[in-house]
PDB file of C-alpha atoms and ligand atoms in Angstrom:
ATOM      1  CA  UNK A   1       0.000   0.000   0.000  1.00 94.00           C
ATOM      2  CA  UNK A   2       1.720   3.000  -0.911  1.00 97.00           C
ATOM      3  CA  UNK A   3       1.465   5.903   1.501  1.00 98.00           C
ATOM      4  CA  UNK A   4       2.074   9.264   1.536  1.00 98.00           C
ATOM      5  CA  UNK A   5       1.237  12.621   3.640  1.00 98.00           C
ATOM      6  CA  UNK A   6       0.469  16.376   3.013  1.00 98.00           C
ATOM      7  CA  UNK A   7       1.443  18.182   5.742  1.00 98.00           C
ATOM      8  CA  UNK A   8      -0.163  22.003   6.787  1.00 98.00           C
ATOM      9  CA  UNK A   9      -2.028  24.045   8.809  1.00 98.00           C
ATOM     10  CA  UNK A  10      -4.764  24.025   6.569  1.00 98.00           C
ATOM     11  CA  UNK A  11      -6.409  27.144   8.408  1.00 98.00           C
ATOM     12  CA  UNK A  12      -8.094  26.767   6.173  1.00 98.00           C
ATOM     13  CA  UNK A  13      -7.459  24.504   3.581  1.00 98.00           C
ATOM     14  CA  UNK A  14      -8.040  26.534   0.015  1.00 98.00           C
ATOM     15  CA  UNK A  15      -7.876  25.979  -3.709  1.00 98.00           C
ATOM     16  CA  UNK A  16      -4.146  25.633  -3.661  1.00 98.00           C
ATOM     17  CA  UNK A  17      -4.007  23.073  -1.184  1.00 98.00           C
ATOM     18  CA  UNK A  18      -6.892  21.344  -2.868  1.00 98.00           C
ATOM     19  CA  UNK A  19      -5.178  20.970  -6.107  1.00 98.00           C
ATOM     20  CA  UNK A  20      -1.313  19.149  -4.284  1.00 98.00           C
ATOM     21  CA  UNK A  21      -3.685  16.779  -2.463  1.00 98.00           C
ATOM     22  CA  UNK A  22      -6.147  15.530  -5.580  1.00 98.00           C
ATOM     23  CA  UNK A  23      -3.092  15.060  -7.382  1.00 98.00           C
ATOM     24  CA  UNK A  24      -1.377  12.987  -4.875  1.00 98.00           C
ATOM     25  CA  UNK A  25      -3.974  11.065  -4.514  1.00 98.00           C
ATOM     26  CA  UNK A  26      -3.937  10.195  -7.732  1.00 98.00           C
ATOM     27  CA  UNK A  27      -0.542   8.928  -7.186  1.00 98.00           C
ATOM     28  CA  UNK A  28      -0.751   7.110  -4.106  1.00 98.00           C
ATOM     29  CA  UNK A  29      -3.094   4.306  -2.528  1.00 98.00           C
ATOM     30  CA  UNK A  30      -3.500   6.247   0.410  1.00 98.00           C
ATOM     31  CA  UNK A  31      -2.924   9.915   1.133  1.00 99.00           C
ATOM     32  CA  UNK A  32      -2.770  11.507   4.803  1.00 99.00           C
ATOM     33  CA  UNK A  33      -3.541  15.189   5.791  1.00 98.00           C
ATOM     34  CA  UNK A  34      -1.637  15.646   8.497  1.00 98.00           C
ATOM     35  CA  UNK A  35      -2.756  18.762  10.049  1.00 98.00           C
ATOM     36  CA  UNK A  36       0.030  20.267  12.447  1.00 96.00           C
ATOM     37  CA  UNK A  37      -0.941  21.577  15.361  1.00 95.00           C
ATOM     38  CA  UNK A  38       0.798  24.622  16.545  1.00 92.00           C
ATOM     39  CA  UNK A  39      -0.021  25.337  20.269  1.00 91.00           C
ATOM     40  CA  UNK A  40       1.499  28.938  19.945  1.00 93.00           C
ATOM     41  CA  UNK A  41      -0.677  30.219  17.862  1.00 90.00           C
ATOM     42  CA  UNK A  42      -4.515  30.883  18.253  1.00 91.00           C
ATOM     43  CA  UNK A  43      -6.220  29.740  14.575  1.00 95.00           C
ATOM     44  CA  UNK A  44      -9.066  31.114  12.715  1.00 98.00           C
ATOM     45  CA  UNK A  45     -10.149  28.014  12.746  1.00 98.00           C
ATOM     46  CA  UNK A  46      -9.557  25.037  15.326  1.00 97.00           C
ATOM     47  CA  UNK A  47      -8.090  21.884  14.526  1.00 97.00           C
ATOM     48  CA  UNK A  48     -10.937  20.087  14.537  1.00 98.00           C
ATOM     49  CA  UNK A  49     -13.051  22.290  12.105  1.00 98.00           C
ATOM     50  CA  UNK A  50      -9.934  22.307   9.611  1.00 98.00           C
ATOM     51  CA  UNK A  51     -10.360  18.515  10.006  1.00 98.00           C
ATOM     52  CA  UNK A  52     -13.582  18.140   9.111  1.00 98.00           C
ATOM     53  CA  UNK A  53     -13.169  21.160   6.461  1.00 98.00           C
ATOM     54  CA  UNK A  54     -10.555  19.239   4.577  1.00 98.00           C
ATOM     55  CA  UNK A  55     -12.438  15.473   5.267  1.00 98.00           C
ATOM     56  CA  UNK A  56     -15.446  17.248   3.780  1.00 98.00           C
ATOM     57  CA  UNK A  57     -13.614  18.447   0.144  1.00 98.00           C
ATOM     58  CA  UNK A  58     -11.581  15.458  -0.010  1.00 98.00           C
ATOM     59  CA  UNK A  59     -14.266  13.127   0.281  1.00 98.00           C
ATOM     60  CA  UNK A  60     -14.670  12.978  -3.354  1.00 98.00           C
ATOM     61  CA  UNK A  61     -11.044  11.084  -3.623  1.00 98.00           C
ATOM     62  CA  UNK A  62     -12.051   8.138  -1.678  1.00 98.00           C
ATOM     63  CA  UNK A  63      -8.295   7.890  -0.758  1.00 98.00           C
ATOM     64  CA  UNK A  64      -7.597  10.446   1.999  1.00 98.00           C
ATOM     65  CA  UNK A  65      -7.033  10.059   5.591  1.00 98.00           C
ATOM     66  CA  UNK A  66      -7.078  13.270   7.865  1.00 98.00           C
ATOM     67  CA  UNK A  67      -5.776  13.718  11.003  1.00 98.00           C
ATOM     68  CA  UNK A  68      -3.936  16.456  13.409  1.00 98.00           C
ATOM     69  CA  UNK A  69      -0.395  15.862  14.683  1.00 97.00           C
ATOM     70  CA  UNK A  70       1.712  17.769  17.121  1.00 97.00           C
ATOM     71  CA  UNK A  71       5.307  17.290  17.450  1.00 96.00           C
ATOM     72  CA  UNK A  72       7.627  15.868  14.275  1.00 97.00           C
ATOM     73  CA  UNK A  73       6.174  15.108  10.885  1.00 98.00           C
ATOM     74  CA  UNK A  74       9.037  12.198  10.462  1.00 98.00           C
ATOM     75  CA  UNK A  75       7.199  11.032  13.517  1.00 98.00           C
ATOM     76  CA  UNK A  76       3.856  11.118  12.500  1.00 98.00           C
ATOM     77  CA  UNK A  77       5.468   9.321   9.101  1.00 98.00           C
ATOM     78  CA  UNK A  78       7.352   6.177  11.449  1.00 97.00           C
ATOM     79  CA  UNK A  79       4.313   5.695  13.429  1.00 97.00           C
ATOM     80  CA  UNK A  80       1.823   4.907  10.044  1.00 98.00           C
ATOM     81  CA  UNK A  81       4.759   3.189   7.619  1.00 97.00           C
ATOM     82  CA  UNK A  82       4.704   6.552   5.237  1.00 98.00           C
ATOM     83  CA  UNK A  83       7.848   6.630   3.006  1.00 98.00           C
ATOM     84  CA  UNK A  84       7.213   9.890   1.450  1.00 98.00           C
ATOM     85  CA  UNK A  85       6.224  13.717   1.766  1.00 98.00           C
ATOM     86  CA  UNK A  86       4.212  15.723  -0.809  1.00 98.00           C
ATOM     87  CA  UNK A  87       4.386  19.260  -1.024  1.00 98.00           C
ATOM     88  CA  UNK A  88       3.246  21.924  -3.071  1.00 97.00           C
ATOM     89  CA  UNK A  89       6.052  24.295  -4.337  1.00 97.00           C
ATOM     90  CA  UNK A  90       4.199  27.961  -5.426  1.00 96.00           C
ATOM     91  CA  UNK A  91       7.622  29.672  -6.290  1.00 93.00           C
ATOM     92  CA  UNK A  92      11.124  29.664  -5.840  1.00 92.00           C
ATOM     93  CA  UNK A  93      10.719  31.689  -2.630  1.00 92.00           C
ATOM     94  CA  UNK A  94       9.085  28.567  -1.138  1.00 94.00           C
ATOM     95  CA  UNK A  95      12.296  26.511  -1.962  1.00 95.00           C
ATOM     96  CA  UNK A  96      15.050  27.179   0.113  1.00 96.00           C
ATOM     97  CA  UNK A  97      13.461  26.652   3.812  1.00 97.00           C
ATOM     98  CA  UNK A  98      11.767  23.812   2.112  1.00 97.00           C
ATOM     99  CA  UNK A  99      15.029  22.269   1.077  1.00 97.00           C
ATOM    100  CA  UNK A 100      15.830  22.838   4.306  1.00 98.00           C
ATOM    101  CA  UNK A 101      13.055  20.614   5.680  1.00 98.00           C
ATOM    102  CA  UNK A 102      13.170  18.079   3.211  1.00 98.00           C
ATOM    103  CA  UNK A 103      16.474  17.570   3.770  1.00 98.00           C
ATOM    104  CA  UNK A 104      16.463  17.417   7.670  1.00 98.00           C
ATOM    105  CA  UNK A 105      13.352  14.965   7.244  1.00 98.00           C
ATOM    106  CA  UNK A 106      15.547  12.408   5.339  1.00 97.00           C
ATOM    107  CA  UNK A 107      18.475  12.738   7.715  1.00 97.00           C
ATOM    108  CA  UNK A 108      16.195  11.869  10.535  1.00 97.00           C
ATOM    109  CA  UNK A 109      14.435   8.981   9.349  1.00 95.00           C
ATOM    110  CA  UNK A 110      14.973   8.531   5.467  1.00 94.00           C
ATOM    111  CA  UNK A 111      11.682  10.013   4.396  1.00 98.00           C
ATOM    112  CA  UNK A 112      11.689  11.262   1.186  1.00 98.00           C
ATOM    113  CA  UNK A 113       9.973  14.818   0.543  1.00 98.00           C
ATOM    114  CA  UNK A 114       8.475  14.918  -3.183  1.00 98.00           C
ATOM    115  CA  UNK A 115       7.512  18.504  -4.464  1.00 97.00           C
ATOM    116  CA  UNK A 116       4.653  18.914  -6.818  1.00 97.00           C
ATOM    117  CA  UNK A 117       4.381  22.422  -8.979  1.00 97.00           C
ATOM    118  CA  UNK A 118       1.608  24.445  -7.269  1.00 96.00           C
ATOM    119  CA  UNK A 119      -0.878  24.689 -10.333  1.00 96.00           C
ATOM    120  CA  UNK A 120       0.270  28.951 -11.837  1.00 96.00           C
ATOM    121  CA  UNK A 121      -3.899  29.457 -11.207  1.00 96.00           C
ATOM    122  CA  UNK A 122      -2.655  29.110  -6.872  1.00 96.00           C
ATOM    123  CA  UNK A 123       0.910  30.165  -7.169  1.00 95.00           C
ATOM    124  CA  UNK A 124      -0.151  33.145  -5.088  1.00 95.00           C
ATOM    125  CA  UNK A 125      -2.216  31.767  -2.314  1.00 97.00           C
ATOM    126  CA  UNK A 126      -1.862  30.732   1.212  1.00 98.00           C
ATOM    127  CA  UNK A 127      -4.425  30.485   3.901  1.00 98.00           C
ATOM    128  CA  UNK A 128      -2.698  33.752   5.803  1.00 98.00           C
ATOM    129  CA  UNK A 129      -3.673  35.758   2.842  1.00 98.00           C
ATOM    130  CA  UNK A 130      -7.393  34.308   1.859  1.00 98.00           C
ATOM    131  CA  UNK A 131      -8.135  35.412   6.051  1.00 98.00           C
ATOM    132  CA  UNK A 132      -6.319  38.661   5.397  1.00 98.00           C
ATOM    133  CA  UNK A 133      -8.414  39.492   2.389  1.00 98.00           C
ATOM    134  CA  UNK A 134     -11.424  37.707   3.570  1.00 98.00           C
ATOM    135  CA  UNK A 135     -11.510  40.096   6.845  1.00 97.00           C
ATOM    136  CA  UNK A 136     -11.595  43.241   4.499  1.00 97.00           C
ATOM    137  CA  UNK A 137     -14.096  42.260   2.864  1.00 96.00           C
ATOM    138  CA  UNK A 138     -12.559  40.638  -0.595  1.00 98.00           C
ATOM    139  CA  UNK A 139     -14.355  37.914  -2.101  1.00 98.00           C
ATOM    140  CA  UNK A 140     -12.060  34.677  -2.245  1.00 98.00           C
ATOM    141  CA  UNK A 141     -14.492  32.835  -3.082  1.00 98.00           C
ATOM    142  CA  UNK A 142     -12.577  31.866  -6.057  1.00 98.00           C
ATOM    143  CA  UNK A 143     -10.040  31.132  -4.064  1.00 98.00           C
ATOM    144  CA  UNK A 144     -10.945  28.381  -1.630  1.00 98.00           C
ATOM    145  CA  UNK A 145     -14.002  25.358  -1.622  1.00 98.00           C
ATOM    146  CA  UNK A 146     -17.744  26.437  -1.206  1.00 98.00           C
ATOM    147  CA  UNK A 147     -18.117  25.148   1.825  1.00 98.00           C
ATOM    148  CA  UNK A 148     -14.973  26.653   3.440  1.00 98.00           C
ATOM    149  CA  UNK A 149     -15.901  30.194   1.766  1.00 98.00           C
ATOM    150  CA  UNK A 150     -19.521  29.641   3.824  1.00 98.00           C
ATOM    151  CA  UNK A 151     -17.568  29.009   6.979  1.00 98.00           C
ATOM    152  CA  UNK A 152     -14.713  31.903   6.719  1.00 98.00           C
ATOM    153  CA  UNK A 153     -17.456  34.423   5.963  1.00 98.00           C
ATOM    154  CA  UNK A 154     -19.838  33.258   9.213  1.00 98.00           C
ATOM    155  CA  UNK A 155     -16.282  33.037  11.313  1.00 98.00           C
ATOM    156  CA  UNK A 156     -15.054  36.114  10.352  1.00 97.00           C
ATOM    157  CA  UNK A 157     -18.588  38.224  10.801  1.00 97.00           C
ATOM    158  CA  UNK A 158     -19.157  36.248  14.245  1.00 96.00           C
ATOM    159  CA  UNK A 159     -15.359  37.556  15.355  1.00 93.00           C
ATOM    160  CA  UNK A 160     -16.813  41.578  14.202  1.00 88.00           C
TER     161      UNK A 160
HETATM  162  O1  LIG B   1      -1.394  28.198   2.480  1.00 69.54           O
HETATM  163  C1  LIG B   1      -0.168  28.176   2.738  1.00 69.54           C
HETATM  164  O2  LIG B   1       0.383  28.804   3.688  1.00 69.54           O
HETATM  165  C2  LIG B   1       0.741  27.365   1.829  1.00 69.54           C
HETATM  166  C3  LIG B   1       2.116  27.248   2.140  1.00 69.54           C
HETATM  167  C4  LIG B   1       2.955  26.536   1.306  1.00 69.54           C
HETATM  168  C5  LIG B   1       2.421  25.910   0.168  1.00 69.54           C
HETATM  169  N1  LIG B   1       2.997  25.151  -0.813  1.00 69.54           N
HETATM  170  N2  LIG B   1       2.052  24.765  -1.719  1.00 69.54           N
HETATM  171  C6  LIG B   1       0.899  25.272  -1.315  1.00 69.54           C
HETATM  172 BR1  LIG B   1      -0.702  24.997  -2.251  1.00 69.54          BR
HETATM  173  C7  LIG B   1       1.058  26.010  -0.130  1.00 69.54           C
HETATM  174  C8  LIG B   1       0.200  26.745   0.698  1.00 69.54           C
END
């Protein structure tokens, strides 16, 4: 069974992310969201509504598994037999700490980290800037699934 994980924050998971994960799951038999938790910092969203956020839009797949993790993603890869890393690359800024990572993540535990070309349509988009936008009042809804554009609008009007 050939595994493999996508690692983020996924708060919240948008378009770009979307894209790295329907195309490794085309690749692999099984692909894992791992969503990292980050205890010093306070999300738009919590861990469990990115969960089910990203569950939700990946549905469709029939191949992804989602889950949180705190601590090291080599870790989180020993524990479930996962040889490999996916990762979406938007531009060459994103390559050097990524290199970084990738190659730390080998040296610990010989887990390979394979980088996929963010689609050009995404190359611009994280989740920091959809919130950024989103709290000004830009429509993203372009920009991330339906049903996470429904629930950034409520959060962000509820946090007013
Ligand atoms: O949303 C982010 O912060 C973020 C970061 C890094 C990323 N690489 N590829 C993608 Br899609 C991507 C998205």
């Amino acid at each position: 069974m050939r595994r493999a994980v996508c690692p983020g924050s996924f708060d919240p998971i948008t378009n770009g992310h979307l894209d790295i994960i329907e195309r490794a799951s085309r690749l692999y038999d099984v692909v894992h969201i791992a969503v990292l938790i980050n205890k010093s910092k306070q999300g738009l969203f919590s861990v469990e509504e990115r969960i089910q956020m990203i569950e939700e839009v990946s549905a469709p797949y029939g191949n992804v598994l989602v889950e949180s993790h705190h601590g090291l993603l080599v870790d989180y890869c020993r524990d479930r037999d996962i040889p490999a890393i996916v990762k979406g690359l938007r531009a060459v800024s994103d390559f050097d700490y990524e290199l970084q990572m990738a190659q730390m993540n080998i040296g610990l535990s010989g887990v390979e980290t394979l980088f996929v070309p963010t689609s050009p349509t995404y190359s611009f988009l994280s989740s920091s800037l959809v919130k950024e936008v989103a709290a000004y009042g830009g429509d993203v809804s372009h920009l991330v699934p339906e049903l996470v554009h429904r629930r950034l609008v409520a959060r962000i009007a509820e946090r007013r």
